[in-house]
PDB file of C-alpha atoms in Angstrom:
ATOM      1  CA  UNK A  85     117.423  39.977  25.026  1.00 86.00           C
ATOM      2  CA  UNK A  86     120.037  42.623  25.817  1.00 89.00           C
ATOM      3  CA  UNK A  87     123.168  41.836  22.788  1.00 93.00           C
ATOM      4  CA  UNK A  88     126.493  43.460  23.553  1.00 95.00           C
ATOM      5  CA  UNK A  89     128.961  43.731  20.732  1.00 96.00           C
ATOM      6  CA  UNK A  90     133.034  43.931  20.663  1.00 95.00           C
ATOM      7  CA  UNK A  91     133.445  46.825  18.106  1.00 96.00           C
ATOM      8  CA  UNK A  92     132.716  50.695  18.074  1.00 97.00           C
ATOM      9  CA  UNK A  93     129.344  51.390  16.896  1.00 98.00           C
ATOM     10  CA  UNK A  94     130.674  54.939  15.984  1.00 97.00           C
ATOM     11  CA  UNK A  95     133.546  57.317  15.285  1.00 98.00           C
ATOM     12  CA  UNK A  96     135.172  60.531  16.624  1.00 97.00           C
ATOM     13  CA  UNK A  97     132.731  63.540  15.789  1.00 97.00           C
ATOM     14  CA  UNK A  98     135.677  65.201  14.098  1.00 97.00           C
ATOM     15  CA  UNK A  99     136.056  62.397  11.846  1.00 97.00           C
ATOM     16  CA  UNK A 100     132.678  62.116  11.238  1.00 97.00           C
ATOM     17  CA  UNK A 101     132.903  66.235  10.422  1.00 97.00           C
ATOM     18  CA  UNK A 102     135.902  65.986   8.011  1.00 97.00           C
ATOM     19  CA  UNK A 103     133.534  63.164   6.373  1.00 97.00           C
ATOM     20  CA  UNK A 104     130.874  65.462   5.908  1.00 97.00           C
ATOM     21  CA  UNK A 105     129.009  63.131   7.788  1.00 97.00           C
ATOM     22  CA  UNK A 106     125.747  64.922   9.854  1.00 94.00           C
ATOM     23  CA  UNK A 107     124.470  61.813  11.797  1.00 95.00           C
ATOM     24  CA  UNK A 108     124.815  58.155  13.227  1.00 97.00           C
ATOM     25  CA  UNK A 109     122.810  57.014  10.536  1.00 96.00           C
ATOM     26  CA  UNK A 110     124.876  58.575   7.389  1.00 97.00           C
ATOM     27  CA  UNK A 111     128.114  56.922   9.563  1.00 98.00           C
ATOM     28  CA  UNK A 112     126.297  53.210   9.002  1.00 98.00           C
ATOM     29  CA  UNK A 113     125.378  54.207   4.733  1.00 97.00           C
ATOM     30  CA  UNK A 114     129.026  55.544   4.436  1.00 97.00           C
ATOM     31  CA  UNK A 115     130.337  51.973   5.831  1.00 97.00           C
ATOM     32  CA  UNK A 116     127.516  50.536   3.419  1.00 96.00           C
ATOM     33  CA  UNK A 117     128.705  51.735   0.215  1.00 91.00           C
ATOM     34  CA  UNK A 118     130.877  49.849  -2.109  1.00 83.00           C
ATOM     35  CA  UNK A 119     134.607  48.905  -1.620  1.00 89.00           C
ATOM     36  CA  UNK A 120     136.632  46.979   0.925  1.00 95.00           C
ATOM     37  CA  UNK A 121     136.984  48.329   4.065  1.00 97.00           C
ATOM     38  CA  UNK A 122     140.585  48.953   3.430  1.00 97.00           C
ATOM     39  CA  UNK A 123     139.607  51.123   0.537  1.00 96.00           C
ATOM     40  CA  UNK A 124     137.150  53.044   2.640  1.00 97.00           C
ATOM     41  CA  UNK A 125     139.585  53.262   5.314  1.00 96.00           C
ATOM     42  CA  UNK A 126     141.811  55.338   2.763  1.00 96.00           C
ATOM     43  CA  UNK A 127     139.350  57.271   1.844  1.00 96.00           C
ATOM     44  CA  UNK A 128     138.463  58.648   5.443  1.00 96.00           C
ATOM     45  CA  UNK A 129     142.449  59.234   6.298  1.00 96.00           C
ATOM     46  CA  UNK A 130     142.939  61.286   3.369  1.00 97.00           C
ATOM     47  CA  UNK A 131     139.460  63.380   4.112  1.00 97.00           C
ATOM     48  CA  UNK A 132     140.947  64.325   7.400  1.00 97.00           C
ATOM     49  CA  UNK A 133     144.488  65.287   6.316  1.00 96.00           C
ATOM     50  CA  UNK A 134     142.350  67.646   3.571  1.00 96.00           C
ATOM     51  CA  UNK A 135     140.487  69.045   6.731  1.00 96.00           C
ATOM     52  CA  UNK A 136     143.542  69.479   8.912  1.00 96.00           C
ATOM     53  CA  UNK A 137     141.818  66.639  11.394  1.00 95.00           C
ATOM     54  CA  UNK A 138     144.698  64.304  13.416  1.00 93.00           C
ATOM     55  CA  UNK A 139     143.848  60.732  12.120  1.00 92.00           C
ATOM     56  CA  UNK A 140     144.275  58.793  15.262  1.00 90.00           C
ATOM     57  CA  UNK A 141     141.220  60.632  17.102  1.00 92.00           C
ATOM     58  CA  UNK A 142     139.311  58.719  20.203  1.00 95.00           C
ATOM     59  CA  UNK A 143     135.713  58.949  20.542  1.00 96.00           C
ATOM     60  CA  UNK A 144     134.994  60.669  24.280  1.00 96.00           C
ATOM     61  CA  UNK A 145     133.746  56.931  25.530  1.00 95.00           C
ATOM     62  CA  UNK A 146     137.234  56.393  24.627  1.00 94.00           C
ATOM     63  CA  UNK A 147     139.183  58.996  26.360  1.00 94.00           C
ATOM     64  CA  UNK A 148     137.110  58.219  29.437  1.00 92.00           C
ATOM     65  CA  UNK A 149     137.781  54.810  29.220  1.00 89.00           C
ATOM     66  CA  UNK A 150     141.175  55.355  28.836  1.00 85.00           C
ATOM     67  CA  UNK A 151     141.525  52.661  25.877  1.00 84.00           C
ATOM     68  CA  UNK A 152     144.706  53.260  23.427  1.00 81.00           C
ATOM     69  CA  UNK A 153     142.878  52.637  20.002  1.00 88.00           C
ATOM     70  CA  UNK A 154     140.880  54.241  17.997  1.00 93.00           C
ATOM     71  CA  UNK A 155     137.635  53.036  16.077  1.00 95.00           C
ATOM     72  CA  UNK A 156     139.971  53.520  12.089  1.00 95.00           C
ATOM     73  CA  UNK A 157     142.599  52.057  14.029  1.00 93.00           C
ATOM     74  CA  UNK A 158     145.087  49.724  11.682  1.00 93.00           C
ATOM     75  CA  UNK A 159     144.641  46.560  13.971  1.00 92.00           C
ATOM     76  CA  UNK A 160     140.582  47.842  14.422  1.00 94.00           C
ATOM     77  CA  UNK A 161     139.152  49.458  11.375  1.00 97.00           C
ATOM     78  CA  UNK A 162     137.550  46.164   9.446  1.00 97.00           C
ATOM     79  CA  UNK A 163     136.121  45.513  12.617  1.00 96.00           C
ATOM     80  CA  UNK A 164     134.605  49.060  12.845  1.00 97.00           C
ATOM     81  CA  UNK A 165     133.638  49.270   9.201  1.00 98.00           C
ATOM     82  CA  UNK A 166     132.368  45.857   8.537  1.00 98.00           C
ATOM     83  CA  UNK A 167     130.275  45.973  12.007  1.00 98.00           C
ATOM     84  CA  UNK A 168     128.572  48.761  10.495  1.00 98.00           C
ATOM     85  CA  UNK A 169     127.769  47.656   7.575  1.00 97.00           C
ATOM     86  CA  UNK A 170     126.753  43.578   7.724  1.00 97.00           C
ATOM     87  CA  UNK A 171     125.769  44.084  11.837  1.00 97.00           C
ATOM     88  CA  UNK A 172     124.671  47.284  12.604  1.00 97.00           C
ATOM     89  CA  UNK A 173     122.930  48.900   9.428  1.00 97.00           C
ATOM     90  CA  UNK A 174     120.531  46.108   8.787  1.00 95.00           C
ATOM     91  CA  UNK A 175     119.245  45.789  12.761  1.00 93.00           C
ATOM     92  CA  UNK A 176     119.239  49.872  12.267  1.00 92.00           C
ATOM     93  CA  UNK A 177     116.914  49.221   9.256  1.00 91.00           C
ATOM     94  CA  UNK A 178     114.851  46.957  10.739  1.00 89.00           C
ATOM     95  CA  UNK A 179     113.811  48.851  13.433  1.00 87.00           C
ATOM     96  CA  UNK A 180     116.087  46.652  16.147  1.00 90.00           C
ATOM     97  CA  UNK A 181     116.840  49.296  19.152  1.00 92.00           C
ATOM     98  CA  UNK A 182     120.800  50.269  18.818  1.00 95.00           C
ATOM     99  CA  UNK A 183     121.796  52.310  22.108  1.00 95.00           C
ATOM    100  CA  UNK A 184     121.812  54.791  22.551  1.00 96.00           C
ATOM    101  CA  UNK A 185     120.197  55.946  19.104  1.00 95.00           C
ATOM    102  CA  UNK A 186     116.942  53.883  19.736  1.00 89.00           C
ATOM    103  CA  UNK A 187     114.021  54.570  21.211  1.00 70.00           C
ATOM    104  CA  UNK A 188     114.366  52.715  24.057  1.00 61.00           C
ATOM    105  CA  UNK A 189     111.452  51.332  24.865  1.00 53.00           C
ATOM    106  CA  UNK A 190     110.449  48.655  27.973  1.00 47.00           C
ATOM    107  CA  UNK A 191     108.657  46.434  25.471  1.00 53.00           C
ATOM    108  CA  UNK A 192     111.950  45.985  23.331  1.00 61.00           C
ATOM    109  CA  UNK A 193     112.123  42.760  22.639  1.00 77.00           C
ATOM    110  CA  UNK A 194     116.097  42.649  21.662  1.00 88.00           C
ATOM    111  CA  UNK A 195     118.245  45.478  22.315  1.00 93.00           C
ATOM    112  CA  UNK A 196     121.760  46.015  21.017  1.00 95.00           C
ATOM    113  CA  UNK A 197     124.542  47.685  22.408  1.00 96.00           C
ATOM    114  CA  UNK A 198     128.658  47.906  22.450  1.00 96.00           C
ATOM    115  CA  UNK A 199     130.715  46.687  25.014  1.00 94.00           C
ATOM    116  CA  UNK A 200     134.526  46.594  25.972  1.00 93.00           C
ATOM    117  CA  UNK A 201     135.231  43.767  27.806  1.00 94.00           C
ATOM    118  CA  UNK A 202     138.619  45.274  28.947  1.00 92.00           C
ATOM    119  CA  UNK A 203     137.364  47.991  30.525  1.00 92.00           C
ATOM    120  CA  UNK A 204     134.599  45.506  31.900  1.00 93.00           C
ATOM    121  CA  UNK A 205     137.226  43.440  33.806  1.00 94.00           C
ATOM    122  CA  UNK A 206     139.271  46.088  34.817  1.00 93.00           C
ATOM    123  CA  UNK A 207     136.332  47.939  36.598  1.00 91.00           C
ATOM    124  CA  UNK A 208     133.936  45.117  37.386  1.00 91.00           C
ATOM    125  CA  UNK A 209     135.627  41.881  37.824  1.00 90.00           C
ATOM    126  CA  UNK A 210     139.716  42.206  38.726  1.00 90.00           C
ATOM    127  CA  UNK A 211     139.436  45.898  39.940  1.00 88.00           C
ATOM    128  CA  UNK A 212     143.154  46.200  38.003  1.00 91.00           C
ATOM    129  CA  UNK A 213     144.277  45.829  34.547  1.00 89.00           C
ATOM    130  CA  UNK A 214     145.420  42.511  33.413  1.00 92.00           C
ATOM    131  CA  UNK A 215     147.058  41.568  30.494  1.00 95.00           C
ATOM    132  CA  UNK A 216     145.047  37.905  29.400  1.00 96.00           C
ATOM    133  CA  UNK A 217     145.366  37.568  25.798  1.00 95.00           C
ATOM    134  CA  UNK A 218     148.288  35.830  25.172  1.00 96.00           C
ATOM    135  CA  UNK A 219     150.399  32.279  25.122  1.00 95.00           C
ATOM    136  CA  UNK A 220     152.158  32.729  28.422  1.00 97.00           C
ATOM    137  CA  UNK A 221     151.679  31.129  32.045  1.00 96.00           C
ATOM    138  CA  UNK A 222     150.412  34.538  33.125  1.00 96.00           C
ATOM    139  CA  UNK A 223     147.926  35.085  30.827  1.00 97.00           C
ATOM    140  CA  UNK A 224     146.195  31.582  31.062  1.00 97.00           C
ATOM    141  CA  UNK A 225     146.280  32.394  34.779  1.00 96.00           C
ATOM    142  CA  UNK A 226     144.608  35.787  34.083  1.00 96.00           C
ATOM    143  CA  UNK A 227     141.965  33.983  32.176  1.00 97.00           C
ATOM    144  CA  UNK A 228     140.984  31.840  35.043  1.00 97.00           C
ATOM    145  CA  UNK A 229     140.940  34.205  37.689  1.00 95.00           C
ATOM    146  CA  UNK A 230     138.754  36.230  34.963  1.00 97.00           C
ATOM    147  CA  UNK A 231     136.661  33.007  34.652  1.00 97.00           C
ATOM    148  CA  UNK A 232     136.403  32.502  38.104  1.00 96.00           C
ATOM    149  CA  UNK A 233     135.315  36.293  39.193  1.00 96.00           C
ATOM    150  CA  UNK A 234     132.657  35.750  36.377  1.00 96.00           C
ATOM    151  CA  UNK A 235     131.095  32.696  37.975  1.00 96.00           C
ATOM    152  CA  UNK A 236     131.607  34.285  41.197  1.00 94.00           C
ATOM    153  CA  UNK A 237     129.222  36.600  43.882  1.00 93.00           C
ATOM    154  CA  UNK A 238     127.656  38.888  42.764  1.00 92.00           C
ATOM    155  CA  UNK A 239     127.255  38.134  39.473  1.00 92.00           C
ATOM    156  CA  UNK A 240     127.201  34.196  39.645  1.00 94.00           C
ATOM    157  CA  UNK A 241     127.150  33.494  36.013  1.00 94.00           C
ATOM    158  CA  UNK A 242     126.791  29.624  34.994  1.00 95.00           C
ATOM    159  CA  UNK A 243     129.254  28.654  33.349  1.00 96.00           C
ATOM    160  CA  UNK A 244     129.667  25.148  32.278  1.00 96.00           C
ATOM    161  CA  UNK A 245     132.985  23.416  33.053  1.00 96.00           C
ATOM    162  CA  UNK A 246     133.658  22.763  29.124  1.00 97.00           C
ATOM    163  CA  UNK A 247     132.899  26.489  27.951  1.00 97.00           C
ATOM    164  CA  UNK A 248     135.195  27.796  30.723  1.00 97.00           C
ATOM    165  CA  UNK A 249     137.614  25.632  29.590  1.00 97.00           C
ATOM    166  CA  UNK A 250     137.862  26.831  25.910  1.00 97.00           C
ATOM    167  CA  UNK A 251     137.899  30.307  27.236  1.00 97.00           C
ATOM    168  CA  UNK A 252     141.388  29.534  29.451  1.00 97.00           C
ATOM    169  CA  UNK A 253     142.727  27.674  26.673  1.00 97.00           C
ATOM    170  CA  UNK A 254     141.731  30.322  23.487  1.00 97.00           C
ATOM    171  CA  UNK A 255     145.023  32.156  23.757  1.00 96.00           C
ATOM    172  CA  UNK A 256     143.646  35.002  21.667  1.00 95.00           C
ATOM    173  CA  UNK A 257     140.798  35.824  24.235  1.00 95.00           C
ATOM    174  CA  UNK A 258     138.064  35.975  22.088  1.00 95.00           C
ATOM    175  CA  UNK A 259     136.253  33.109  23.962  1.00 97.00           C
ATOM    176  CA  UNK A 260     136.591  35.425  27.234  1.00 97.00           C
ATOM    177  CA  UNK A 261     135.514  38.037  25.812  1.00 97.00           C
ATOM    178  CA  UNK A 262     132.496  36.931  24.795  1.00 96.00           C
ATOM    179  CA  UNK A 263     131.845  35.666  27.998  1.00 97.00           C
ATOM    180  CA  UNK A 264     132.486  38.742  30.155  1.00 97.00           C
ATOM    181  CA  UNK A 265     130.099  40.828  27.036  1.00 96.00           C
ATOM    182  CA  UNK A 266     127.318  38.603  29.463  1.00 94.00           C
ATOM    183  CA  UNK A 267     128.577  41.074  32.215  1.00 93.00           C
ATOM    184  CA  UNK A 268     128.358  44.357  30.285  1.00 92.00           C
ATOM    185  CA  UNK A 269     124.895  43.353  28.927  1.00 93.00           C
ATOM    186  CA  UNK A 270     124.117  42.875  32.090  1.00 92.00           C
ATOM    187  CA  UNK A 271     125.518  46.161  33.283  1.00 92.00           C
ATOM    188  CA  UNK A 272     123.788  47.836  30.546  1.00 93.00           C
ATOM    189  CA  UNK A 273     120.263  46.252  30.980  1.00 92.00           C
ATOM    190  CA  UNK A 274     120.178  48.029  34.669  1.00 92.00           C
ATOM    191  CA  UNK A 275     120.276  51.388  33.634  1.00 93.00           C
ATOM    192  CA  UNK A 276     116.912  53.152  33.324  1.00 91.00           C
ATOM    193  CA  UNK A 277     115.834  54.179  30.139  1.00 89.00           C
ATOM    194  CA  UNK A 278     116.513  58.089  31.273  1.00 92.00           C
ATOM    195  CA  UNK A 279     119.717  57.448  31.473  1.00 94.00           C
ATOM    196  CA  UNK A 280     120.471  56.412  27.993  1.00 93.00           C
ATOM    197  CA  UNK A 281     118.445  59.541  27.002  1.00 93.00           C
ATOM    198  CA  UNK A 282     120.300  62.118  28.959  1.00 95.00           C
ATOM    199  CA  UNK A 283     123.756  60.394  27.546  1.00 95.00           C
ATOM    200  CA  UNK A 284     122.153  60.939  23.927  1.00 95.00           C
ATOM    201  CA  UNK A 285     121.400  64.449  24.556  1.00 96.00           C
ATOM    202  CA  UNK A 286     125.086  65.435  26.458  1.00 96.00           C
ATOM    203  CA  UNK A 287     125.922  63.764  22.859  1.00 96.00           C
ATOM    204  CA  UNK A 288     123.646  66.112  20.761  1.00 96.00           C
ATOM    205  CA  UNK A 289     124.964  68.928  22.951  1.00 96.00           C
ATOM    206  CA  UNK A 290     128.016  68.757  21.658  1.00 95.00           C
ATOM    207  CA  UNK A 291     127.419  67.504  18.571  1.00 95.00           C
ATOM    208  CA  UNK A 292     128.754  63.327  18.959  1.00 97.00           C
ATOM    209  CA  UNK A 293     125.927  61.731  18.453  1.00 97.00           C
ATOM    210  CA  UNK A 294     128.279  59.748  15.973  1.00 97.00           C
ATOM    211  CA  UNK A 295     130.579  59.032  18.513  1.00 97.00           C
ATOM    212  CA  UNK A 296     128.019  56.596  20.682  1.00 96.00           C
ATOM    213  CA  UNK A 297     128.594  55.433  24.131  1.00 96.00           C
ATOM    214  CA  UNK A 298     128.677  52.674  25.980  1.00 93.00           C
ATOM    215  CA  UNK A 299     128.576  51.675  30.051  1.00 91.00           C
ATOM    216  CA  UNK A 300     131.747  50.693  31.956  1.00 83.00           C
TER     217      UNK A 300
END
């Protein structure tokens, strides 16, 4: 199967840099090491004030996604670091294929990529943003109009009555999120394999491999 995550596989390429990091790879052993993330997170801010790097820098998937965090981001970094480490390095070592590194290959049996669920609604489902996490009127609204464009033409997902339910009602819209991750998996399954290949090697071009990238 085709497994979309909610966290940034990578980071900015001048991050990575003032890291002394070379690769994807060295980004997941760096996370790996020991120490909280909090600790590591320290560590990384006060390598790029040494190099003369600005802390809050956006991968390009996120500049062209428009989102306003970044992947060391105060409300985002344990996400980032702790994906990388218990999530992403042990698939990476077992072989599992992590877009766009992996070989992609048509006999894949389980395939692993990111996702942004925002970005997901706002270009696939509602056409607009819309604000849906939260414990107003509006927001549970927005969460059922998600839910409904979801089960909807022409994506027609099944969603039984009781799951849709605890995705209106989760106020923090991690139950949605998960849901509409079905959507970007989906998204992501239909490109060819040539595409995820060119996008590696506009990456290697100009040396972001770290950075990763993802389909809106």
């Amino acid at each position: 199967g085709w497994w979309s995550l909610d966290f940034p596989f990578g980071i900015a390429k001048e991050t990575a840099c003032a890291l002394r990091l070379n690769s994807w790879q060295e980004w997941l052993r760096w996370c790996g090491r020991g120490g909280g993330a909090t600790i590591l997170r320290d560590e990384a801010r006060e390598l790029t004030n040494r190099a003369g790097v600005a802390w809050g820098q956006r991968r390009q998937v996120d500049e062209s996604n428009q989102t306003t965090w970044f992947p060391l981001f105060e409300q985002l970094y344990r996400q980032t670091i702790y994906g990388a480490r218990e999530v992403l390095l042990p698939l990476d070592e077992e072989g599992f294929c992590i877009l766009p590194w992996g070989r992609m290959a048509l006999k894949s049996t389980a395939v692993v990529v990111e996702g942004f669920p925002g970005a997901t609604i706002r270009d696939h489902l509602l056409k607009r943003r819309v604000s849906y996490k939260g414990r107003t009127g509006a927001h549970r609204t927005a969460r059922e109009f998600i839910i409904e464009a979801l089960k909807s033409a022409p994506f027609a997902i099944p969603i039984p009555d009781d799951v849709a339910l605890k995705a209106v009602e989760d106020r923090d819209g991690d139950a949605l999120d998960a849901l509409v991750l079905l959507l970007g998996s989906w998204i992501s399954q239909r490109l060819s394999v040539d595409t995820w290949k060119q996008q590696l090697a506009r990456l290697d071009g100009c040396g972001a491999t770290v950075e990763g990238w993802f389909p809106v």
